[in-house]
Short mmCIF file of C-alpha atoms and ligand atoms in Angstrom, two decimals:
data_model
loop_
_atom_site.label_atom_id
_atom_site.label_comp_id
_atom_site.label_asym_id
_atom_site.label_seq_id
_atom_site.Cartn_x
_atom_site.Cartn_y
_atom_site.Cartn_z
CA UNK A 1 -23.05 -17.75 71.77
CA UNK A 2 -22.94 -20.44 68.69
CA UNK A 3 -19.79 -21.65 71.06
CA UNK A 4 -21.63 -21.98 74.25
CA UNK A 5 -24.13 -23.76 73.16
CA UNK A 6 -21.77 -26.37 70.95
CA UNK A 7 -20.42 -26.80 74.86
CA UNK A 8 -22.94 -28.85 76.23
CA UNK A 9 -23.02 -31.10 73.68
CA UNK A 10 -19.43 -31.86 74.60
CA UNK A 11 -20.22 -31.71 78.29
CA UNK A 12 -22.79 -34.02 77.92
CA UNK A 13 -22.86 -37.54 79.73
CA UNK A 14 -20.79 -40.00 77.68
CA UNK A 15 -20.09 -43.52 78.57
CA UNK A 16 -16.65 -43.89 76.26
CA UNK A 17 -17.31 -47.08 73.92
CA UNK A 18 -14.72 -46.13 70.55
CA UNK A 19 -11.45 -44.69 70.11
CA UNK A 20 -11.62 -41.78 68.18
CA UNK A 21 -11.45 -40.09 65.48
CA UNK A 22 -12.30 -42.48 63.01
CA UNK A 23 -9.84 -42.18 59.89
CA UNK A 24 -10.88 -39.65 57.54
CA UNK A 25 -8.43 -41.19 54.02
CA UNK A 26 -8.84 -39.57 50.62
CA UNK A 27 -10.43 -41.53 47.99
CA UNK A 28 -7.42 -40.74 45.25
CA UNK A 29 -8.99 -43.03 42.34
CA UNK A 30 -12.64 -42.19 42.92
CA UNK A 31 -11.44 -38.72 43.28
CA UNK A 32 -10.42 -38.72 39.96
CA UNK A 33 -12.45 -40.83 38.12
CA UNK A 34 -15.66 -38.66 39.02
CA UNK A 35 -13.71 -34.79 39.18
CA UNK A 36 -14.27 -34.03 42.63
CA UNK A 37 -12.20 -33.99 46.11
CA UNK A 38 -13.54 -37.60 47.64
CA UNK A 39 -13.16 -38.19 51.43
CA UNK A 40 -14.44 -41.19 53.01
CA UNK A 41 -15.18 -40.96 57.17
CA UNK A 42 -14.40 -44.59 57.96
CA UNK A 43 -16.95 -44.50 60.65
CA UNK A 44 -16.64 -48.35 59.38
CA UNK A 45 -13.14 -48.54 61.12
CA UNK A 46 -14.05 -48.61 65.22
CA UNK A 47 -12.61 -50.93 68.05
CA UNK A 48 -15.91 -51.68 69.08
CA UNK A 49 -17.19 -54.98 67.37
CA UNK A 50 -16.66 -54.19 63.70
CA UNK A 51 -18.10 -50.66 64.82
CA UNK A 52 -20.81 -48.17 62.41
CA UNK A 53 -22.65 -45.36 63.47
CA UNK A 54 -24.30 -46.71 66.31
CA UNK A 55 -21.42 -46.86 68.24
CA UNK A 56 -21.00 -42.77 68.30
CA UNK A 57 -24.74 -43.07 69.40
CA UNK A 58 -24.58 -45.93 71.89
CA UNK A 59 -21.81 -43.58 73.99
CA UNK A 60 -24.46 -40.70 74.92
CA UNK A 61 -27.60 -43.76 74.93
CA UNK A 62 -25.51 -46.35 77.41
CA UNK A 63 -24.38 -43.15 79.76
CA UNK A 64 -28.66 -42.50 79.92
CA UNK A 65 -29.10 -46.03 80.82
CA UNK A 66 -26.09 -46.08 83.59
CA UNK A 67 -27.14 -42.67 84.80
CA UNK A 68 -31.07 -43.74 85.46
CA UNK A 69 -29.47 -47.19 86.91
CA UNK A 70 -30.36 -49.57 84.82
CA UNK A 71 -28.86 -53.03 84.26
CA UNK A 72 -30.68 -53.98 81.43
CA UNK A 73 -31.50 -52.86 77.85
CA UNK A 74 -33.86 -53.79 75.00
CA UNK A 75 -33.76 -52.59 71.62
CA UNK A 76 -35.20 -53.75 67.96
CA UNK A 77 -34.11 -54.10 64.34
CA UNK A 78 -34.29 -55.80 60.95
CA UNK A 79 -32.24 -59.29 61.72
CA UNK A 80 -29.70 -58.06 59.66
CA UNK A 81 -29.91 -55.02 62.36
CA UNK A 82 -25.93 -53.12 62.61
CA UNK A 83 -27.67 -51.11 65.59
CA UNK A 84 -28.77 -54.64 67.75
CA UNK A 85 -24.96 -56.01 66.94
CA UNK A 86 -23.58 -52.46 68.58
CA UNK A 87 -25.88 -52.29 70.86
CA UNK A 88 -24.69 -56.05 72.33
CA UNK A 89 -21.48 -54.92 72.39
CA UNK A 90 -22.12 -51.67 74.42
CA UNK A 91 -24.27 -53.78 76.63
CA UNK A 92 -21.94 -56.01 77.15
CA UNK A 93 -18.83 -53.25 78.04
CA UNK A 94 -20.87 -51.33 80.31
CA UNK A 95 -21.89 -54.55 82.29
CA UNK A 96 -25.66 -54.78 80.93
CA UNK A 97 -28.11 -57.76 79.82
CA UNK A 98 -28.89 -57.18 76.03
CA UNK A 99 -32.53 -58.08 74.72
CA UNK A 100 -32.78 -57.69 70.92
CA UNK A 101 -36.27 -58.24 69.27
CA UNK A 102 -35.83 -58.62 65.66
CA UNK A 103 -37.79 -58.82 62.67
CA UNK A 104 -37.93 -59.24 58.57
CA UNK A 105 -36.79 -58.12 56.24
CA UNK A 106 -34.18 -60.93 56.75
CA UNK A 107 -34.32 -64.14 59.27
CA UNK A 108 -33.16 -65.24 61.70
CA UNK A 109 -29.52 -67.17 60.24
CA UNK A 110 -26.69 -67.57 62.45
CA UNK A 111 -24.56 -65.43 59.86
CA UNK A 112 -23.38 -61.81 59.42
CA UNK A 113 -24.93 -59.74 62.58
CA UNK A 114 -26.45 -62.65 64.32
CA UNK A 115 -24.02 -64.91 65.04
CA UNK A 116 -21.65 -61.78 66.46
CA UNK A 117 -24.66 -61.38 69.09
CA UNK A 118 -24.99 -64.66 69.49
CA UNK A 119 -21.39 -64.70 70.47
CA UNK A 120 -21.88 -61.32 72.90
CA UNK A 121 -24.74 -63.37 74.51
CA UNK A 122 -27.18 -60.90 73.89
CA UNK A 123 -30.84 -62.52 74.03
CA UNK A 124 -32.28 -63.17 70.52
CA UNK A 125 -36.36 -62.35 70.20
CA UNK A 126 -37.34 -63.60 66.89
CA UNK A 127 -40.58 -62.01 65.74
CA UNK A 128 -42.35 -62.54 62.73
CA UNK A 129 -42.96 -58.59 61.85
CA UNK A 130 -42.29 -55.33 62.91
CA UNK A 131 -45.69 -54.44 64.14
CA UNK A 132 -45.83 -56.97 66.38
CA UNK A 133 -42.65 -55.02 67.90
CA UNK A 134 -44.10 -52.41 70.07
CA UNK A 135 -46.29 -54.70 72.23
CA UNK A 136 -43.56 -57.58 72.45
CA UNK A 137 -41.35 -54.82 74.03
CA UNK A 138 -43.90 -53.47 76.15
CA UNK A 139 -44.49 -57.31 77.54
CA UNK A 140 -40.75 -58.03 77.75
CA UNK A 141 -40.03 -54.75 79.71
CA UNK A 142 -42.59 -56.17 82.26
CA UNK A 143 -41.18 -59.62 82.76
CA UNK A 144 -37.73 -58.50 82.38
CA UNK A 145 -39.02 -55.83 85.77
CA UNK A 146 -40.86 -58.72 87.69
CA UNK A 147 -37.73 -60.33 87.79
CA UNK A 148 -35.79 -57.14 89.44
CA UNK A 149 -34.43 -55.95 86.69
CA UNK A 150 -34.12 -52.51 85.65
CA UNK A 151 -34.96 -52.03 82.04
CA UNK A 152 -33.77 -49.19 79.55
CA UNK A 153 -35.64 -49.20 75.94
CA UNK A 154 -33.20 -47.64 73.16
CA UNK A 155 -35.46 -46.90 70.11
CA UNK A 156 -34.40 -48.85 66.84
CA UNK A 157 -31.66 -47.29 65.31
CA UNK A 158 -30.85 -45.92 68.48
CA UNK A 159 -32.73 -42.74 67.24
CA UNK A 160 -33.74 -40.66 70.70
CA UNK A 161 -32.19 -37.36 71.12
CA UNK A 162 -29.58 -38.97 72.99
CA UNK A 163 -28.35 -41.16 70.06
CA UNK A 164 -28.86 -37.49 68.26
CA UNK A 165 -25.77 -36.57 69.91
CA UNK A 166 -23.01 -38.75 68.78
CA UNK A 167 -23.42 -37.47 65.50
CA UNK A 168 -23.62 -33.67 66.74
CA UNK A 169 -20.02 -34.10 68.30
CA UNK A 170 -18.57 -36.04 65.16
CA UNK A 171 -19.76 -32.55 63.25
CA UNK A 172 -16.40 -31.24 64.97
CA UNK A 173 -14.42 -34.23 65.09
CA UNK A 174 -14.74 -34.10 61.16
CA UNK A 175 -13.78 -29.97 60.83
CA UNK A 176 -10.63 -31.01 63.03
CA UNK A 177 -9.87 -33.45 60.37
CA UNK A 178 -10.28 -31.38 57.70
CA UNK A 179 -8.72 -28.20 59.31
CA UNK A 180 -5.66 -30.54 59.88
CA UNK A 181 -5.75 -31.13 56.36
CA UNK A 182 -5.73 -27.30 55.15
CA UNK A 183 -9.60 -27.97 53.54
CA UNK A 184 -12.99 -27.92 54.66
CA UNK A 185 -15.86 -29.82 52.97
CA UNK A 186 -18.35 -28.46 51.39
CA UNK A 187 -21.38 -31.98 51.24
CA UNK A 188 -21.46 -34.85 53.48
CA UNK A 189 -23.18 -37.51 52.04
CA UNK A 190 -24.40 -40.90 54.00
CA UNK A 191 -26.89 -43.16 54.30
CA UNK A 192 -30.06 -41.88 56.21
CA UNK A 193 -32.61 -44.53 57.96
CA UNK A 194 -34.24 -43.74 61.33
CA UNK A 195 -32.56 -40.22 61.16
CA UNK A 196 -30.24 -39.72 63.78
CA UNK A 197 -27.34 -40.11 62.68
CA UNK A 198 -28.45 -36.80 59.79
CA UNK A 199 -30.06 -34.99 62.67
CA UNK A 200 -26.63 -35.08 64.98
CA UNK A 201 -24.75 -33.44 61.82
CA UNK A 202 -27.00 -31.04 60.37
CA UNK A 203 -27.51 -30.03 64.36
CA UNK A 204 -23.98 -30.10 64.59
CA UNK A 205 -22.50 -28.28 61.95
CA UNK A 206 -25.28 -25.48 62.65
CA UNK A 207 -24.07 -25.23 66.24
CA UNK A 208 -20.61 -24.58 64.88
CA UNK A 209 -21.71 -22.02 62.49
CA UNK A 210 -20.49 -24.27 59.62
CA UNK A 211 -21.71 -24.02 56.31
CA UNK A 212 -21.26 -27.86 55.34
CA UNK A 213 -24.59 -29.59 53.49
CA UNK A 214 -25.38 -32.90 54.62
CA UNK A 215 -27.14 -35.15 51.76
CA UNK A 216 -29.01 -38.09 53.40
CA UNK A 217 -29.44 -40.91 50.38
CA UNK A 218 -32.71 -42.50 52.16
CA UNK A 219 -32.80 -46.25 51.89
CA UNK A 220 -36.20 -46.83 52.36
CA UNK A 221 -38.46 -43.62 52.99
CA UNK A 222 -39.45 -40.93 50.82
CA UNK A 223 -38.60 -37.26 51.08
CA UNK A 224 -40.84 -36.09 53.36
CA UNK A 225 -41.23 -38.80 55.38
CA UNK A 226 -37.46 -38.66 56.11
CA UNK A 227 -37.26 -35.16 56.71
CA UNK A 228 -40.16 -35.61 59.06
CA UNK A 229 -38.29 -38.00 60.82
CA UNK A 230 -35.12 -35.56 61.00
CA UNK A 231 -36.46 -32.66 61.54
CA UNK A 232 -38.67 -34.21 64.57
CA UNK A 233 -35.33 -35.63 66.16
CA UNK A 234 -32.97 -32.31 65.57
CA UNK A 235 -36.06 -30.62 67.46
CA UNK A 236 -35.85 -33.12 70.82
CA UNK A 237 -31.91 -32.85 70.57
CA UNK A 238 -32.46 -28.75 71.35
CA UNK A 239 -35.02 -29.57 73.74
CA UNK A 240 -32.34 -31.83 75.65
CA UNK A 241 -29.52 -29.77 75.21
CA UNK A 242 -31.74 -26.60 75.99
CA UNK A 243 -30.34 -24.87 72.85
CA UNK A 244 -32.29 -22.48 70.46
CA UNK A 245 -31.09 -22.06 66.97
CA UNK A 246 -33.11 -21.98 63.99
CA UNK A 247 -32.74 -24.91 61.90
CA UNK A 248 -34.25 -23.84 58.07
CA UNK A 249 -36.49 -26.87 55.97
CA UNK A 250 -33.79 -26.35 53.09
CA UNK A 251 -30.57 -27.31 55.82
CA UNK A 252 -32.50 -30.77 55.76
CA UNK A 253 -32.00 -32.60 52.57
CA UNK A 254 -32.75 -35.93 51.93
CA UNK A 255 -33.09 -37.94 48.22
CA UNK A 256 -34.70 -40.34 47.64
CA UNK A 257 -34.60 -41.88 44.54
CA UNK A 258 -31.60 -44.26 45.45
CA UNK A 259 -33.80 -46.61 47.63
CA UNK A 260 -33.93 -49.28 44.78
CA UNK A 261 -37.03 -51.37 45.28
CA UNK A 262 -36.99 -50.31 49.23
CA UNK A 263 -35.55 -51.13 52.32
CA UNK A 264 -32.92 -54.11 52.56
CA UNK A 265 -33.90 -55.14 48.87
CA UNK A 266 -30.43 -55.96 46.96
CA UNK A 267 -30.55 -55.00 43.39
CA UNK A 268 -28.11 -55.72 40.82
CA UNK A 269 -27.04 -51.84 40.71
CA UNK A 270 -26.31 -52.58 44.06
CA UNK A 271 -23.88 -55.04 44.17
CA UNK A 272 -22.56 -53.39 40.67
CA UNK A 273 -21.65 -50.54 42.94
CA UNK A 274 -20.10 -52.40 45.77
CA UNK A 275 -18.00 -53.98 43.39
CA UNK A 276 -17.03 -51.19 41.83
CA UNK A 277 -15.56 -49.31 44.94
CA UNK A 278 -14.16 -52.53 46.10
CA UNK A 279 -12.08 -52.24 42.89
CA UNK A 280 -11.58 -49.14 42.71
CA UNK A 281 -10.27 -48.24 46.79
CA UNK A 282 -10.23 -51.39 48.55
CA UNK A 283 -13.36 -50.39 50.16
CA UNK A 284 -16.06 -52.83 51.40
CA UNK A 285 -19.78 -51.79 51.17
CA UNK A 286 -22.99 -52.42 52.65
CA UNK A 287 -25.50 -54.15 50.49
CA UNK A 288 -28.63 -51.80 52.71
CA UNK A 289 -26.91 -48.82 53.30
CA UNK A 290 -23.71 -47.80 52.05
CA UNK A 291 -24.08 -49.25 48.61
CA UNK A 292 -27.06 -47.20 47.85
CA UNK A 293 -25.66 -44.09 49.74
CA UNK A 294 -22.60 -44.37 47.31
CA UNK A 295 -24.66 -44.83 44.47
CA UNK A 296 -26.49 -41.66 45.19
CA UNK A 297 -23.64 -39.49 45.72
CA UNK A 298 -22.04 -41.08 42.43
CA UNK A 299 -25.47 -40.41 40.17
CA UNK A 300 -25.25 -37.04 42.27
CA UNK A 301 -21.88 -36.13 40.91
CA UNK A 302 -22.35 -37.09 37.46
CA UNK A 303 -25.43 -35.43 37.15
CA UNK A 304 -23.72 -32.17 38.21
CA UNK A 305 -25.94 -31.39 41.80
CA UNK A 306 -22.91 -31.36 43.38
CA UNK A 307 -20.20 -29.77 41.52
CA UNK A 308 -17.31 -31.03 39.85
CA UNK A 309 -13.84 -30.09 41.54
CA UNK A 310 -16.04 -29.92 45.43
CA UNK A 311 -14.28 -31.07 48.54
CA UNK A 312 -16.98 -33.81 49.25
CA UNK A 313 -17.16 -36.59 52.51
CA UNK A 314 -18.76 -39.74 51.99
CA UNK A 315 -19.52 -41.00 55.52
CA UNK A 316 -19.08 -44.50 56.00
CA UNK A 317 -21.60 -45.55 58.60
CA UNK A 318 -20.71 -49.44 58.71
CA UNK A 319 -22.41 -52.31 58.33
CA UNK A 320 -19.25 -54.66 56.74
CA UNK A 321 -21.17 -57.96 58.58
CA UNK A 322 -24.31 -57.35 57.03
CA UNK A 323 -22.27 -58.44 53.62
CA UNK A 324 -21.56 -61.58 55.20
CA UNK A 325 -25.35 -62.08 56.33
CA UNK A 326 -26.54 -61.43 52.88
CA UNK A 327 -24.26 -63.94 50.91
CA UNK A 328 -27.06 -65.53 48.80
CA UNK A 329 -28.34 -62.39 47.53
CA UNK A 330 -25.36 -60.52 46.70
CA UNK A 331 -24.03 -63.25 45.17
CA UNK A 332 -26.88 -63.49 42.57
CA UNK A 333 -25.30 -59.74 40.77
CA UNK A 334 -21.71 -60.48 41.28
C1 PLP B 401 -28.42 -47.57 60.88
C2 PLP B 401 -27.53 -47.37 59.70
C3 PLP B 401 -27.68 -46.25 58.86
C4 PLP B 401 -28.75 -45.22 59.07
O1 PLP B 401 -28.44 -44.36 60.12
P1 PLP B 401 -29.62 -43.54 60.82
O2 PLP B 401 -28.96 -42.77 61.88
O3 PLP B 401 -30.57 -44.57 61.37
O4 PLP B 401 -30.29 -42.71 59.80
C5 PLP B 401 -26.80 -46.09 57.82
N1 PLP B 401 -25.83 -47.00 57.59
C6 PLP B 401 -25.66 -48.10 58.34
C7 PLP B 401 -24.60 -49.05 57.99
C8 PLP B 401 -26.52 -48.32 59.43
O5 PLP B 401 -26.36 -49.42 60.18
#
């Protein structure tokens, strides 16, 4: 039953952007330093312009747009947005314009994220906040459709139950891994934002009848906003796939107290912590997601919630360019 119904996920319109799976490499000196079995999901390592968790997204979102006909997309972010950079890119391979309306935090610097879409040719909207967002879209849509076009609106973050489903398929891309391996995991921890990408795995790894807990390390909501947010998305994803399994408030959990001043603000344990697991593994951070998501699971470790000697994932959603848009501000810690 639990089978069948993991089946139309993988049936499910995809429009192939990234070649997968991502690596899955073991974390040997973190591993030992903090007592536990570290795995890292390079979802940071894709053939898709410097890739991230957008990308597994973008493959079921881009197939939605292609399928309804459209020729045209618009979506929104922070300028230092990973999901408006992927989203170019996927434009751009499935043969579609690319309209990205972006906002502070952040500005609008031919650096890090922008100058890659600036390269992909995707059209820059430069707003001066979010709010001002959902009626620029609405406008845009309506010029962009007076002039013939055919307009598809992915949601920031790419977070629609379509998006959802990138990260429900990865949920058995990563028990492959691991079977491969001879171990399964017992947390997968990652940086949570609009939701999605925490939706697609908890949704996932229920599907599969595998008992894996996914810790979200929210970078700018609190608790229940976030599992608001999650829960809210997990429940369209059913609705699409027309699947019916319970989903319990305690398979949803998010913390919270790794946000550090809020979203996109770069604090000194921040950078500490990217140069620390640069140091340690080689491994480049995120100064808005992955730092803080690392930091979390870290302070989570050492203050015993999850257990020493666990086989643990830290999934690496991406965002390597944002360190390159944020120069100035890292810079200050290092
Ligand atoms: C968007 C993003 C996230 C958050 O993912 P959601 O699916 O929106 O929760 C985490 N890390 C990076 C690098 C991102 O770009």
């Amino acid at each position: 039953m639990v089978k069948s119904m993991f089946w139309k996920a993988l049936n499910f319109p995809r429009f192939r952007l990234i070649t997968l799976p991502t690596p899955l490499e073991k974390a040997k000196n973190l591993s030992k330093e903090l007592n536990v079995e570290l795995y890292i999901k390079r979802d940071d390592v894709m053939d898709l312009a410097l890739g991230g968790n957008k990308a597994r997204k973008l493959e079921f979102l881009i197939a939605d747009a292609l399928s309804k006909g459209c020729d045209t997309v618009i979506t929104r972010g922070a300028y230092h947005s990973n999901h408006a950079r992927l989203t170019a890119a996927a434009a751009r391979k499935a043969g579609l314009e690319a309209h990205l309306v972006l906002y502070p935090p952040g500005e609008k610097i031919s650096q890090g994220n922008i100058i890659l879409e600036e390269l992909m040719g995707a059209k820059i909207h430069p707003l001066e906040s979010p709010e001002e967002a959902d009626g620029y879209i609405e406008n845009l849509k309506k010029e962009l459709e007076a002039e013939g076009k055919k307009v598809y609106v992915i949601p920031g973050g790419g977070a629609s139950a379509y998006g959802v489903l990138g990260y429900v398929v990865a949920a058995l891309e990563l028990l492959e891994q691991f079977y491969s391996i001879g171990k399964m995991p017992k947390y997968v921890v990652h940086a949570t934002g609009t939701g999605a990408t925490q939706a697609g795995l908890v949704l996932g790894f229920k599907l599969l009848g595998a008992d894996v807990k996914v810790i979200g390390i929210s970078i700018s909501r609190t608790v229940e906003e976030e599992k608001e947010r999650v829960r809210n998305l997990i429940e369209e994803t059913k609705k699409l796939l027309e699947v019916d399994i319970e989903v319990k408030d305690e398979d949803i959990i998010v913390r919270d107290e790794y946000r550090f001043g809020g979203y996109a603000v770069i604090s000194k344990e921040v950078v500490d912590t990217m140069k620390y697991v640069a140091r340690m593994e080689g491994l480049i951070l995120d100064p808005v997601y992955t730092a803080k998501a690392m930091y979390g699971l870290i302070d989570l470790i050492k203050r015993g919630i999850i257990e020493k000697e666990s086989v643990v994932t830290f999934l690496h959603t991406g965002g390597t360019p944002i360190v390159f848009q944020k120069v100035e501000e890292i810079t200050k810690y290092l």
